[in-house]
Tab-separated table of C-alpha atoms and ligand atoms in Angstrom:
chain	number	residue	atom	x	y	z
A	1	MET	CA	-0.050	0.299	0.036
A	2	SER	CA	1.266	3.527	-0.961
A	3	VAL	CA	2.390	5.377	1.866
A	4	ARG	CA	0.074	8.542	2.500
A	5	THR	CA	0.470	10.886	5.208
A	6	ARG	CA	-1.236	14.125	5.807
A	7	PHE	CA	-0.878	17.316	7.748
A	8	ALA	CA	-4.257	18.442	9.963
A	9	PRO	CA	-3.792	21.998	11.233
A	10	SER	CA	-6.428	23.533	13.215
A	11	PRO	CA	-7.329	27.086	11.319
A	12	THR	CA	-7.354	28.957	14.693
A	13	GLY	CA	-4.220	31.174	14.287
A	14	TYR	CA	-1.296	31.352	12.176
A	15	LEU	CA	0.875	28.799	11.266
A	16	HIS	CA	3.179	27.631	14.297
A	17	ILE	CA	6.791	26.319	13.394
A	18	GLY	CA	5.918	23.590	15.317
A	19	GLY	CA	3.237	22.855	13.008
A	20	ALA	CA	5.305	23.712	10.053
A	21	ARG	CA	7.992	20.858	11.267
A	22	THR	CA	5.427	18.514	11.520
A	23	ALA	CA	4.059	19.206	7.927
A	24	LEU	CA	7.710	19.214	6.773
A	25	PHE	CA	8.258	15.358	8.462
A	26	ASN	CA	5.300	14.561	6.761
A	27	TYR	CA	6.049	15.987	3.589
A	28	LEU	CA	9.645	14.153	3.493
A	29	PHE	CA	8.532	10.869	4.859
A	30	ALA	CA	6.155	10.714	1.804
A	31	ARG	CA	8.184	11.498	-0.643
A	32	HIS	CA	10.901	9.426	1.095
A	33	HIS	CA	8.824	6.762	0.499
A	34	GLY	CA	7.316	7.627	-3.082
A	35	GLY	CA	3.960	8.097	-1.398
A	36	GLN	CA	1.209	11.365	-1.089
A	37	TYR	CA	1.439	13.757	1.411
A	38	LEU	CA	-2.218	15.544	1.913
A	39	LEU	CA	-3.607	18.510	3.986
A	40	ARG	CA	-6.768	18.366	6.126
A	41	ILE	CA	-7.982	21.924	7.361
A	42	GLU	CA	-9.529	20.801	10.855
A	43	ASP	CA	-11.991	23.327	10.943
A	44	THR	CA	-14.713	21.764	13.073
A	45	ASP	CA	-14.250	24.418	16.125
A	46	LYS	CA	-16.513	26.677	14.434
A	47	ALA	CA	-16.213	29.266	16.806
A	48	ARG	CA	-12.299	29.391	16.763
A	49	SER	CA	-11.557	28.765	13.131
A	50	THR	CA	-11.309	31.653	10.655
A	51	GLN	CA	-10.874	32.130	6.759
A	52	ALA	CA	-7.933	34.149	7.430
A	53	ALA	CA	-6.146	31.659	9.152
A	54	VAL	CA	-7.084	29.151	6.447
A	55	GLN	CA	-5.322	31.273	4.314
A	56	GLN	CA	-2.437	31.811	6.350
A	57	ILE	CA	-1.670	28.022	6.685
A	58	LEU	CA	-1.932	27.696	2.694
A	59	ASP	CA	0.411	30.688	2.312
A	60	SER	CA	2.863	29.580	4.598
A	61	LEU	CA	3.168	26.010	3.339
A	62	GLU	CA	3.321	27.386	-0.241
A	63	TRP	CA	5.926	29.539	1.224
A	64	MET	CA	7.893	26.713	2.696
A	65	GLY	CA	7.229	24.506	-0.399
A	66	LEU	CA	5.143	21.938	1.461
A	67	SER	CA	1.894	22.607	-0.536
A	68	PRO	CA	-0.111	19.279	-0.549
A	69	ASP	CA	-0.361	16.744	-3.250
A	70	GLU	CA	-4.012	17.094	-3.320
A	71	PRO	CA	-6.503	19.863	-3.096
A	72	PRO	CA	-6.899	20.200	1.253
A	73	VAL	CA	-9.988	18.480	2.694
A	74	MET	CA	-11.906	20.744	4.777
A	75	GLN	CA	-13.188	18.319	7.451
A	76	THR	CA	-16.565	20.417	8.207
A	77	SER	CA	-17.411	19.345	4.586
A	78	ARG	CA	-17.426	15.684	5.800
A	79	GLU	CA	-19.899	16.033	8.809
A	80	ALA	CA	-22.599	14.022	7.164
A	81	ARG	CA	-20.148	11.295	6.818
A	82	HIS	CA	-19.016	11.531	10.408
A	83	ALA	CA	-22.614	11.287	11.643
A	84	GLU	CA	-23.016	8.234	9.197
A	85	VAL	CA	-20.265	6.043	10.949
A	86	ALA	CA	-21.521	7.128	14.344
A	87	ARG	CA	-25.071	6.007	13.430
A	88	GLU	CA	-23.631	2.894	11.744
A	89	LEU	CA	-21.367	2.201	15.670
A	90	LEU	CA	-25.188	2.729	17.024
A	91	ALA	CA	-26.657	0.339	14.794
A	92	ALA	CA	-24.080	-2.231	15.233
A	93	GLY	CA	-24.297	-2.492	18.969
A	94	LYS	CA	-20.899	-0.593	19.276
A	95	ALA	CA	-22.236	2.507	20.609
A	96	TYR	CA	-25.505	3.594	22.341
A	97	LEU	CA	-27.391	6.762	22.921
A	98	ALA	CA	-26.766	8.554	26.256
A	99	TYR	CA	-29.090	11.272	27.735
A	100	ASP	CA	-27.380	13.201	30.184
A	101	THR	CA	-27.963	16.477	30.514
A	102	PRO	CA	-25.466	19.099	30.745
A	103	GLU	CA	-26.307	20.019	34.179
A	104	GLU	CA	-25.744	16.302	35.092
A	105	LEU	CA	-22.155	15.846	33.298
A	106	ALA	CA	-21.036	19.036	35.001
A	107	ALA	CA	-22.274	17.374	38.351
A	108	MET	CA	-20.491	13.999	37.557
A	109	ARG	CA	-17.322	16.193	36.831
A	110	ALA	CA	-17.531	17.974	40.039
A	111	GLU	CA	-17.851	15.140	41.825
A	112	ALA	CA	-14.880	13.768	40.651
A	113	GLU	CA	-12.588	16.621	41.129
A	114	ALA	CA	-14.101	16.986	44.719
A	115	ALA	CA	-12.743	13.172	45.252
A	116	LYS	CA	-9.800	14.242	43.441
A	117	ARG	CA	-9.958	11.796	40.817
A	118	PRO	CA	-9.978	12.108	37.293
A	119	PHE	CA	-13.405	12.331	35.507
A	120	LYS	CA	-14.578	8.820	33.783
A	121	TYR	CA	-17.789	8.751	32.460
A	122	ASP	CA	-19.816	5.821	33.733
A	123	GLY	CA	-21.853	4.291	30.961
A	124	SER	CA	-23.931	2.408	33.269
A	125	ARG	CA	-27.191	4.551	33.292
A	126	TRP	CA	-27.752	4.251	29.252
A	127	ILE	CA	-25.724	1.380	27.991
A	128	ASN	CA	-28.532	-1.374	28.484
A	129	LEU	CA	-31.280	0.900	28.139
A	130	ASP	CA	-34.234	-0.758	26.714
A	131	PRO	CA	-35.149	1.926	23.435
A	132	THR	CA	-38.920	1.893	24.433
A	133	GLN	CA	-37.886	3.643	27.834
A	134	ALA	CA	-35.661	5.936	26.109
A	135	PRO	CA	-36.420	9.622	26.809
A	136	ALA	CA	-38.059	11.297	24.111
A	137	LEU	CA	-35.198	13.818	23.758
A	138	PRO	CA	-32.038	13.581	21.328
A	139	GLY	CA	-29.682	11.595	22.577
A	140	ALA	CA	-25.754	11.435	22.125
A	141	ILE	CA	-24.029	8.815	20.918
A	142	ARG	CA	-21.177	7.411	22.738
A	143	ILE	CA	-19.000	5.021	21.949
A	144	LYS	CA	-18.451	1.485	24.201
A	145	ALA	CA	-14.917	1.699	25.322
A	146	PRO	CA	-13.084	-1.527	25.645
A	147	ARG	CA	-13.014	-3.305	29.228
A	148	GLY	CA	-10.773	-5.199	30.799
A	149	GLY	CA	-7.671	-5.056	28.687
A	150	GLU	CA	-5.439	-2.663	27.752
A	151	THR	CA	-4.859	-0.857	24.045
A	152	VAL	CA	-1.299	-0.917	23.250
A	153	VAL	CA	0.330	1.228	20.204
A	154	ALA	CA	4.189	0.949	18.435
A	155	ASP	CA	4.606	4.423	17.829
A	156	LEU	CA	6.981	4.957	15.371
A	157	VAL	CA	9.021	7.637	17.738
A	158	GLN	CA	8.009	6.639	21.077
A	159	GLY	CA	7.977	2.990	21.037
A	160	GLU	CA	5.454	0.679	22.381
A	161	VAL	CA	2.997	2.783	24.648
A	162	ARG	CA	0.179	0.816	26.459
A	163	VAL	CA	-2.870	2.291	28.254
A	164	ALA	CA	-5.024	0.380	30.485
A	165	ASP	CA	-8.414	0.232	29.200
A	166	THR	CA	-9.959	1.303	32.542
A	167	GLU	CA	-8.222	4.808	31.891
A	168	LEU	CA	-10.725	4.972	29.018
A	169	ASP	CA	-14.377	5.584	28.848
A	170	ASP	CA	-17.221	5.627	26.692
A	171	MET	CA	-16.707	8.957	24.784
A	172	ILE	CA	-19.127	10.807	22.895
A	173	ILE	CA	-18.715	10.629	18.941
A	174	LEU	CA	-21.985	12.401	18.089
A	175	ARG	CA	-23.276	14.982	20.154
A	176	SER	CA	-27.193	15.355	20.743
A	177	ASP	CA	-27.016	18.356	18.564
A	178	GLY	CA	-25.938	15.824	15.721
A	179	THR	CA	-22.469	16.967	15.116
A	180	PRO	CA	-19.452	15.006	15.444
A	181	THR	CA	-16.890	15.066	18.047
A	182	TYR	CA	-13.212	16.081	16.874
A	183	LEU	CA	-11.615	12.700	17.899
A	184	HIS	CA	-13.879	10.930	15.871
A	185	ALA	CA	-14.216	13.075	13.037
A	186	VAL	CA	-10.117	12.558	12.749
A	187	VAL	CA	-10.590	9.197	12.596
A	188	VAL	CA	-13.113	8.999	9.783
A	189	ASP	CA	-11.300	11.170	7.731
A	190	ASP	CA	-7.771	9.420	8.334
A	191	HIS	CA	-9.766	6.548	7.098
A	192	ASP	CA	-11.600	7.892	3.912
A	193	MET	CA	-8.095	9.737	3.083
A	194	ALA	CA	-6.430	5.959	3.348
A	195	ILE	CA	-4.137	7.736	5.931
A	196	THR	CA	-1.264	5.218	6.386
A	197	HIS	CA	0.946	7.174	8.558
A	198	VAL	CA	-0.544	9.642	11.227
A	199	ILE	CA	2.333	11.710	12.077
A	200	ARG	CA	1.858	14.377	14.520
A	201	GLY	CA	3.045	16.677	17.634
A	202	ASP	CA	3.128	14.325	21.114
A	203	ASP	CA	0.713	16.259	22.570
A	204	HIS	CA	-1.909	13.934	20.669
A	205	LEU	CA	-0.412	10.883	21.976
A	206	THR	CA	-3.186	10.264	24.431
A	207	ASN	CA	-5.620	11.103	22.012
A	208	THR	CA	-4.536	8.260	19.915
A	209	PHE	CA	-6.036	5.468	22.640
A	210	ARG	CA	-9.321	7.336	22.335
A	211	GLN	CA	-8.773	7.196	18.701
A	212	CYS	CA	-8.103	3.653	18.720
A	213	MET	CA	-11.632	2.894	19.798
A	214	VAL	CA	-13.018	4.086	16.984
A	215	TYR	CA	-10.770	2.246	14.269
A	216	ASP	CA	-11.237	-0.868	16.098
A	217	ALA	CA	-14.753	-0.578	16.918
A	218	MET	CA	-15.480	-0.180	12.975
A	219	GLY	CA	-13.039	-2.823	12.193
A	220	TRP	CA	-10.647	-0.587	10.504
A	221	ARG	CA	-7.103	-1.008	10.121
A	222	ARG	CA	-5.292	1.344	12.460
A	223	PRO	CA	-2.403	3.800	10.551
A	224	HIS	CA	0.936	3.576	12.211
A	225	PHE	CA	1.295	6.600	14.441
A	226	ALA	CA	4.406	8.602	14.848
A	227	HIS	CA	4.271	11.365	17.655
A	228	ILE	CA	7.071	13.707	17.608
A	229	PRO	CA	8.026	16.046	20.287
A	230	LEU	CA	7.776	19.304	20.681
A	231	ILE	CA	9.486	22.686	20.007
A	232	HIS	CA	10.610	24.427	23.029
A	233	GLY	CA	12.359	27.992	23.580
A	234	ALA	CA	15.697	28.021	24.975
A	235	ASP	CA	14.307	28.339	28.890
A	236	GLY	CA	12.649	24.573	28.055
A	237	ALA	CA	9.538	26.239	28.130
A	238	LYS	CA	6.965	25.512	24.960
A	239	LEU	CA	7.691	28.098	22.091
A	240	SER	CA	5.755	30.728	22.241
A	241	LYS	CA	5.581	34.345	20.985
A	242	ARG	CA	7.834	35.753	23.841
A	243	HIS	CA	11.046	33.388	22.753
A	244	GLY	CA	10.893	35.120	19.333
A	245	ALA	CA	9.170	34.530	15.978
A	246	VAL	CA	7.004	31.398	16.043
A	247	GLY	CA	4.608	32.078	13.094
A	248	ALA	CA	6.258	30.904	9.819
A	249	LEU	CA	5.590	33.917	7.890
A	250	GLU	CA	6.836	35.835	10.517
A	251	PHE	CA	9.949	33.872	9.212
A	252	ALA	CA	9.646	35.588	5.980
A	253	GLU	CA	9.328	38.689	7.324
A	254	GLN	CA	11.981	38.747	9.220
A	255	GLY	CA	14.274	37.559	6.314
A	256	PHE	CA	14.422	34.020	6.628
A	257	LEU	CA	14.972	31.610	3.524
A	258	PRO	CA	12.038	28.757	3.087
A	259	GLU	CA	14.659	26.322	2.744
A	260	ALA	CA	17.052	27.891	5.717
A	261	LEU	CA	13.975	27.559	7.955
A	262	CYS	CA	13.109	23.920	6.863
A	263	ASN	CA	16.550	22.688	7.073
A	264	TYR	CA	16.609	24.385	10.853
A	265	LEU	CA	13.665	22.727	11.403
A	266	LEU	CA	14.552	19.190	10.167
A	267	ARG	CA	17.721	19.371	12.043
A	268	LEU	CA	16.045	19.897	15.258
A	269	GLY	CA	14.592	16.601	15.916
A	270	TRP	CA	16.346	14.539	13.465
A	271	GLY	CA	19.641	13.909	12.367
A	272	HIS	CA	21.885	12.024	10.144
A	273	GLY	CA	25.505	11.756	11.471
A	274	ASP	CA	26.341	15.604	11.851
A	275	GLU	CA	25.035	16.948	8.295
A	276	GLU	CA	23.883	20.480	9.422
A	277	ILE	CA	23.453	21.287	5.573
A	278	VAL	CA	20.707	19.129	4.562
A	279	PRO	CA	19.048	20.715	0.998
A	280	ARG	CA	15.587	19.488	0.202
A	281	GLU	CA	16.231	16.514	-2.201
A	282	ARG	CA	19.026	15.131	0.561
A	283	ALA	CA	16.721	15.429	3.253
A	284	ILE	CA	13.692	12.953	1.232
A	285	GLU	CA	16.796	10.689	0.343
A	286	LEU	CA	17.844	10.555	3.652
A	287	PHE	CA	14.737	10.909	6.242
A	288	ASP	CA	13.044	8.702	8.348
A	289	LEU	CA	11.300	8.230	11.387
A	290	LYS	CA	13.375	5.955	13.402
A	291	ASP	CA	15.978	9.028	13.376
A	292	VAL	CA	13.391	11.288	14.897
A	293	GLY	CA	14.589	11.656	18.642
A	294	ARG	CA	12.047	11.253	21.457
A	295	ALA	CA	13.413	14.455	23.613
A	296	ALA	CA	11.824	17.823	23.048
A	297	SER	CA	14.124	20.256	21.181
A	298	ARG	CA	14.957	23.701	21.999
A	299	MET	CA	14.586	26.817	19.344
A	300	ASP	CA	18.061	28.601	18.713
A	301	TYR	CA	17.479	31.771	16.589
A	302	ALA	CA	21.509	32.260	16.418
A	303	LYS	CA	21.697	28.840	14.864
A	304	LEU	CA	19.124	29.412	12.270
A	305	THR	CA	20.317	32.763	11.435
A	306	HIS	CA	23.751	31.375	10.775
A	307	LEU	CA	22.142	28.693	8.377
A	308	ASN	CA	20.207	31.126	7.025
A	309	GLY	CA	23.662	33.092	6.147
A	310	VAL	CA	24.805	29.719	4.612
A	311	TYR	CA	21.688	29.445	2.377
A	312	ILE	CA	21.697	33.018	1.671
A	313	ARG	CA	25.180	32.925	0.079
A	314	ALA	CA	24.186	29.788	-2.077
A	315	ALA	CA	21.111	31.722	-3.389
A	316	GLU	CA	21.005	32.862	-6.838
A	317	ASP	CA	21.780	36.432	-7.240
A	318	ASP	CA	18.738	37.603	-9.414
A	319	ARG	CA	16.242	35.855	-6.609
A	320	LEU	CA	18.019	37.826	-3.856
A	321	VAL	CA	17.390	41.204	-5.727
A	322	ARG	CA	14.139	40.460	-6.430
A	323	ASP	CA	13.510	40.136	-2.869
A	324	VAL	CA	15.377	43.085	-1.905
A	325	LEU	CA	13.256	45.292	-4.355
A	326	ALA	CA	9.980	43.520	-2.483
A	327	ARG	CA	11.157	44.866	0.694
A	328	PHE	CA	11.777	48.075	-0.753
A	329	THR	CA	8.782	48.218	-2.156
A	330	ARG	CA	6.957	47.161	0.723
A	331	ARG	CA	9.079	49.815	3.231
A	332	GLY	CA	7.488	52.587	0.573
A	333	ILE	CA	11.327	53.138	-0.943
A	334	ASP	CA	11.127	54.100	-4.983
A	335	PHE	CA	13.693	52.822	-6.951
A	336	GLY	CA	14.073	52.892	-11.005
A	337	THR	CA	15.781	50.195	-13.202
A	338	GLU	CA	19.167	51.582	-12.645
A	339	ALA	CA	19.082	51.250	-8.643
A	340	ALA	CA	17.968	47.314	-9.436
A	341	ALA	CA	21.165	47.082	-12.127
A	342	ARG	CA	23.245	48.797	-9.420
A	343	ILE	CA	21.883	45.920	-6.488
A	344	ARG	CA	22.289	43.093	-9.127
A	345	ALA	CA	25.871	44.151	-9.806
A	346	LEU	CA	26.717	44.271	-6.002
A	347	MET	CA	24.925	41.256	-4.976
A	348	PRO	CA	27.602	38.519	-4.893
A	349	ASP	CA	29.226	40.941	-2.699
A	350	LEU	CA	26.579	41.708	-0.742
A	351	LYS	CA	25.131	38.209	-0.050
A	352	ALA	CA	28.504	37.498	1.425
A	353	ARG	CA	28.453	38.976	4.539
A	354	ALA	CA	24.203	39.210	5.126
A	355	LYS	CA	22.559	36.719	7.547
A	356	THR	CA	19.147	37.425	6.612
A	357	LEU	CA	17.496	39.262	4.053
A	358	VAL	CA	16.467	41.995	5.894
A	359	GLU	CA	20.045	42.625	6.384
A	360	LEU	CA	20.807	42.465	2.860
A	361	ALA	CA	18.051	44.829	2.073
A	362	ASP	CA	19.498	47.264	4.762
A	363	ALA	CA	23.185	46.793	3.019
A	364	ALA	CA	21.722	47.684	-0.348
A	365	ILE	CA	19.832	50.705	0.384
A	366	PHE	CA	22.881	53.175	-0.254
A	367	ALA	CA	22.577	52.245	-4.086
A	368	VAL	CA	18.830	53.286	-4.204
A	369	ALA	CA	18.775	57.020	-4.616
A	370	ASP	CA	20.939	59.456	-6.329
A	371	GLY	CA	22.851	61.825	-4.412
A	372	ALA	CA	25.060	61.222	-0.937
A	373	PRO	CA	23.730	59.185	1.439
A	374	VAL	CA	23.464	60.495	4.680
A	375	PRO	CA	26.257	58.968	6.933
A	376	ASP	CA	25.048	57.368	9.913
A	377	THR	CA	26.640	58.331	13.259
A	378	LYS	CA	29.647	56.194	13.133
A	379	ALA	CA	30.207	57.094	9.319
A	380	ALA	CA	29.873	60.581	9.777
A	381	VAL	CA	32.685	60.795	12.303
A	382	LEU	CA	35.060	59.600	9.844
A	383	LEU	CA	34.369	62.691	7.646
A	384	THR	CA	36.760	64.998	9.187
A	385	GLU	CA	38.379	68.093	7.370
A	386	GLU	CA	41.577	66.298	6.367
A	387	ALA	CA	38.858	63.501	5.082
A	388	ARG	CA	36.853	65.567	3.071
A	389	ALA	CA	40.067	67.376	1.566
A	390	ARG	CA	41.081	64.108	0.679
A	391	LEU	CA	37.825	63.122	-0.996
A	392	ALA	CA	37.987	66.326	-2.982
A	393	ASP	CA	41.590	65.359	-4.045
A	394	LEU	CA	40.364	61.639	-4.977
A	395	ALA	CA	37.366	62.977	-7.071
A	396	GLN	CA	39.666	64.746	-9.507
A	397	PHE	CA	42.206	61.919	-9.338
A	398	LEU	CA	39.551	58.958	-10.271
A	399	ALA	CA	38.140	61.379	-12.930
A	400	ASP	CA	39.934	59.610	-15.726
A	401	ALA	CA	40.449	56.638	-14.040
A	402	PRO	CA	39.238	53.002	-16.154
A	403	TRP	CA	36.051	52.317	-14.401
A	404	GLU	CA	36.943	48.372	-13.993
A	405	ARG	CA	37.284	46.927	-10.293
A	406	ALA	CA	40.834	45.486	-10.955
A	407	ASP	CA	41.758	48.652	-12.497
A	408	LEU	CA	40.016	51.021	-9.514
A	409	GLU	CA	41.969	48.792	-6.805
A	410	GLN	CA	45.194	49.211	-8.666
A	411	TRP	CA	44.619	53.136	-8.822
A	412	LEU	CA	43.203	53.208	-5.174
A	413	ARG	CA	46.650	51.598	-4.242
A	414	ASP	CA	48.788	53.877	-6.280
A	415	TYR	CA	47.142	56.776	-4.981
A	416	ALA	CA	47.685	55.738	-1.146
A	417	GLU	CA	51.534	54.995	-2.290
A	418	VAL	CA	51.820	58.268	-3.894
A	419	LYS	CA	50.659	60.177	-0.966
A	420	GLY	CA	52.377	58.070	1.403
A	421	VAL	CA	49.206	57.013	3.388
A	422	LYS	CA	47.497	53.385	4.178
A	423	LEU	CA	45.152	52.374	1.936
A	424	GLY	CA	42.479	52.342	4.745
A	425	GLN	CA	42.725	56.159	5.143
A	426	VAL	CA	41.831	56.482	1.429
A	427	ALA	CA	39.047	53.651	1.463
A	428	GLN	CA	37.427	54.397	4.731
A	429	PRO	CA	36.157	58.227	3.562
A	430	LEU	CA	35.540	56.757	0.506
A	431	ARG	CA	32.839	54.329	1.623
A	432	VAL	CA	31.258	56.643	3.943
A	433	ALA	CA	31.262	59.176	1.120
A	434	LEU	CA	29.631	56.383	-1.521
A	435	THR	CA	27.641	54.597	1.415
A	436	GLY	CA	26.800	56.369	3.868
A	437	SER	CA	28.727	53.922	6.152
A	438	THR	CA	31.653	52.282	7.428
A	439	GLN	CA	30.808	48.797	6.001
A	440	SER	CA	29.725	47.916	2.775
A	441	PRO	CA	30.912	45.276	-0.328
A	442	PRO	CA	34.621	46.523	-1.243
A	443	ILE	CA	35.227	49.726	-2.374
A	444	ASP	CA	35.924	48.834	-6.182
A	445	ALA	CA	32.681	46.728	-6.517
A	446	VAL	CA	30.735	49.646	-5.110
A	447	LEU	CA	32.319	52.287	-7.419
A	448	VAL	CA	31.695	50.252	-10.302
A	449	ALA	CA	28.057	49.486	-9.550
A	450	LEU	CA	27.107	53.103	-8.969
A	451	GLY	CA	29.103	54.196	-12.159
A	452	ARG	CA	31.781	56.819	-12.759
A	453	ALA	CA	29.177	60.299	-12.799
A	454	GLU	CA	27.370	58.891	-9.350
A	455	SER	CA	30.282	58.152	-7.534
A	456	LEU	CA	32.263	61.216	-8.536
A	457	ALA	CA	29.140	63.415	-7.811
A	458	ARG	CA	28.714	61.624	-4.356
A	459	ILE	CA	32.587	61.819	-3.424
A	460	LEU	CA	32.203	65.568	-4.378
A	461	ALA	CA	29.465	65.968	-2.018
A	462	ALA	CA	30.514	64.540	0.716
A	463	SER	CA	33.938	66.839	0.558
A	464	GLY	CA	31.968	69.666	0.791
A	465	ASP	CA	32.293	70.762	-3.079
A	466	ALA	CA	28.915	71.729	-4.362
A	467	VAL	CA	28.420	69.326	-7.569
B	501	LIG	N1	-6.276	19.429	14.320
B	501	LIG	C1	-4.602	19.184	15.443
B	501	LIG	C2	-3.818	20.110	15.575
B	501	LIG	O1	-3.884	21.325	15.135
B	501	LIG	C3	-3.895	17.932	14.466
B	501	LIG	C4	-4.710	16.596	14.806
B	501	LIG	C5	-3.872	15.694	14.161
B	501	LIG	O2	-3.111	15.842	13.694
B	501	LIG	O3	-4.406	14.310	14.408
B	501	LIG	O4	-3.198	20.181	16.823
């Protein structure tokens, strides 16, 4: 049977990177085995589910290259089927109707709480009810929990997990208003979608035993389960906003490349020797659940940022230029074709030092507008009287230089030598004049990208002379 996995987010908010990693593992496992990877939107909690969240999830998955192989399944669209299965179980005597009122159920819960024991529904009131004695009310359908044995799940990550049947109770599968409960819906959907492997966060492990009741009662083959540990923050607490970015698209906004984020999330909790750089194709080749660790992993933003730098250096220049320009547009910065060409020319040098796309855009901004950039505080200090005189002199000296990187570099060396100063004493004021900053790509690269006219105009402006 072909492997089929699914990612099943609830659309109650943005896609958390813990969820994104679950999607990634489902995707990689399916691809590794030549199977399919599906998406089910679990929107049965109507009060908390929103269309905006659905769209965010789809956008996040697309950004990460994790779009499903088939159109997403909306769980609410299947409610009639969930009810049908519940009624089938009722008809087969595997479930029964219970007529407890909400008040009665609340009282049972309160009683358990007062006695400091976990609440377990006692089915004896309705389980053997003679149908002719049934109240003239809509009842809830409760599945008959197994009694007297234990349920064993051979989890592909957690190993064998056992739960005594005494821990389980007759859970509601169809409420008295005809709506299915979540745990029941998940099983019916996973069965109908022919899911072979359920890979999800280990916060769902206890649900598995309740879900097994539905599989077993229907005589359906259970899928394989793999419960993966959650992602924690550096302090060991469950990862949340206070640790830093947690929404997948937040990482996009903060300048992370999707392949860097995927690589990082993959390595968080899965490993193949000490391979750190594991691009998508390699990940598909290597990924298997047996290499997923059992301990919760800790999010390390510094490590992710480092990895992002590696991927930025490996990324195509044109793609990075497009990203930088799109960021300018979002920041309301106008640019023309000339600015785009300058950034394109500088990209091999710019990307060598940027760790995020935000840093890349910041480092490229000096090339956009014509005229001398306003120097930042650190740079302004360097524009001493002596430096300005030097710049005025340099503008004259460079006016006739051949405008090629190697030539310009040589000209600047010669200039420093003739004047008896260090190259830095020439290059630093020049850098400030051209970029407004003390850090930039090599000065000859900057001169070439800006072109002769613009470079000379900037040098003159910074020297204090009118252009
Ligand atoms: N909808 C659940 C969640 O978002 C996932 C359930 C599952 O994977 O079975 O946590």
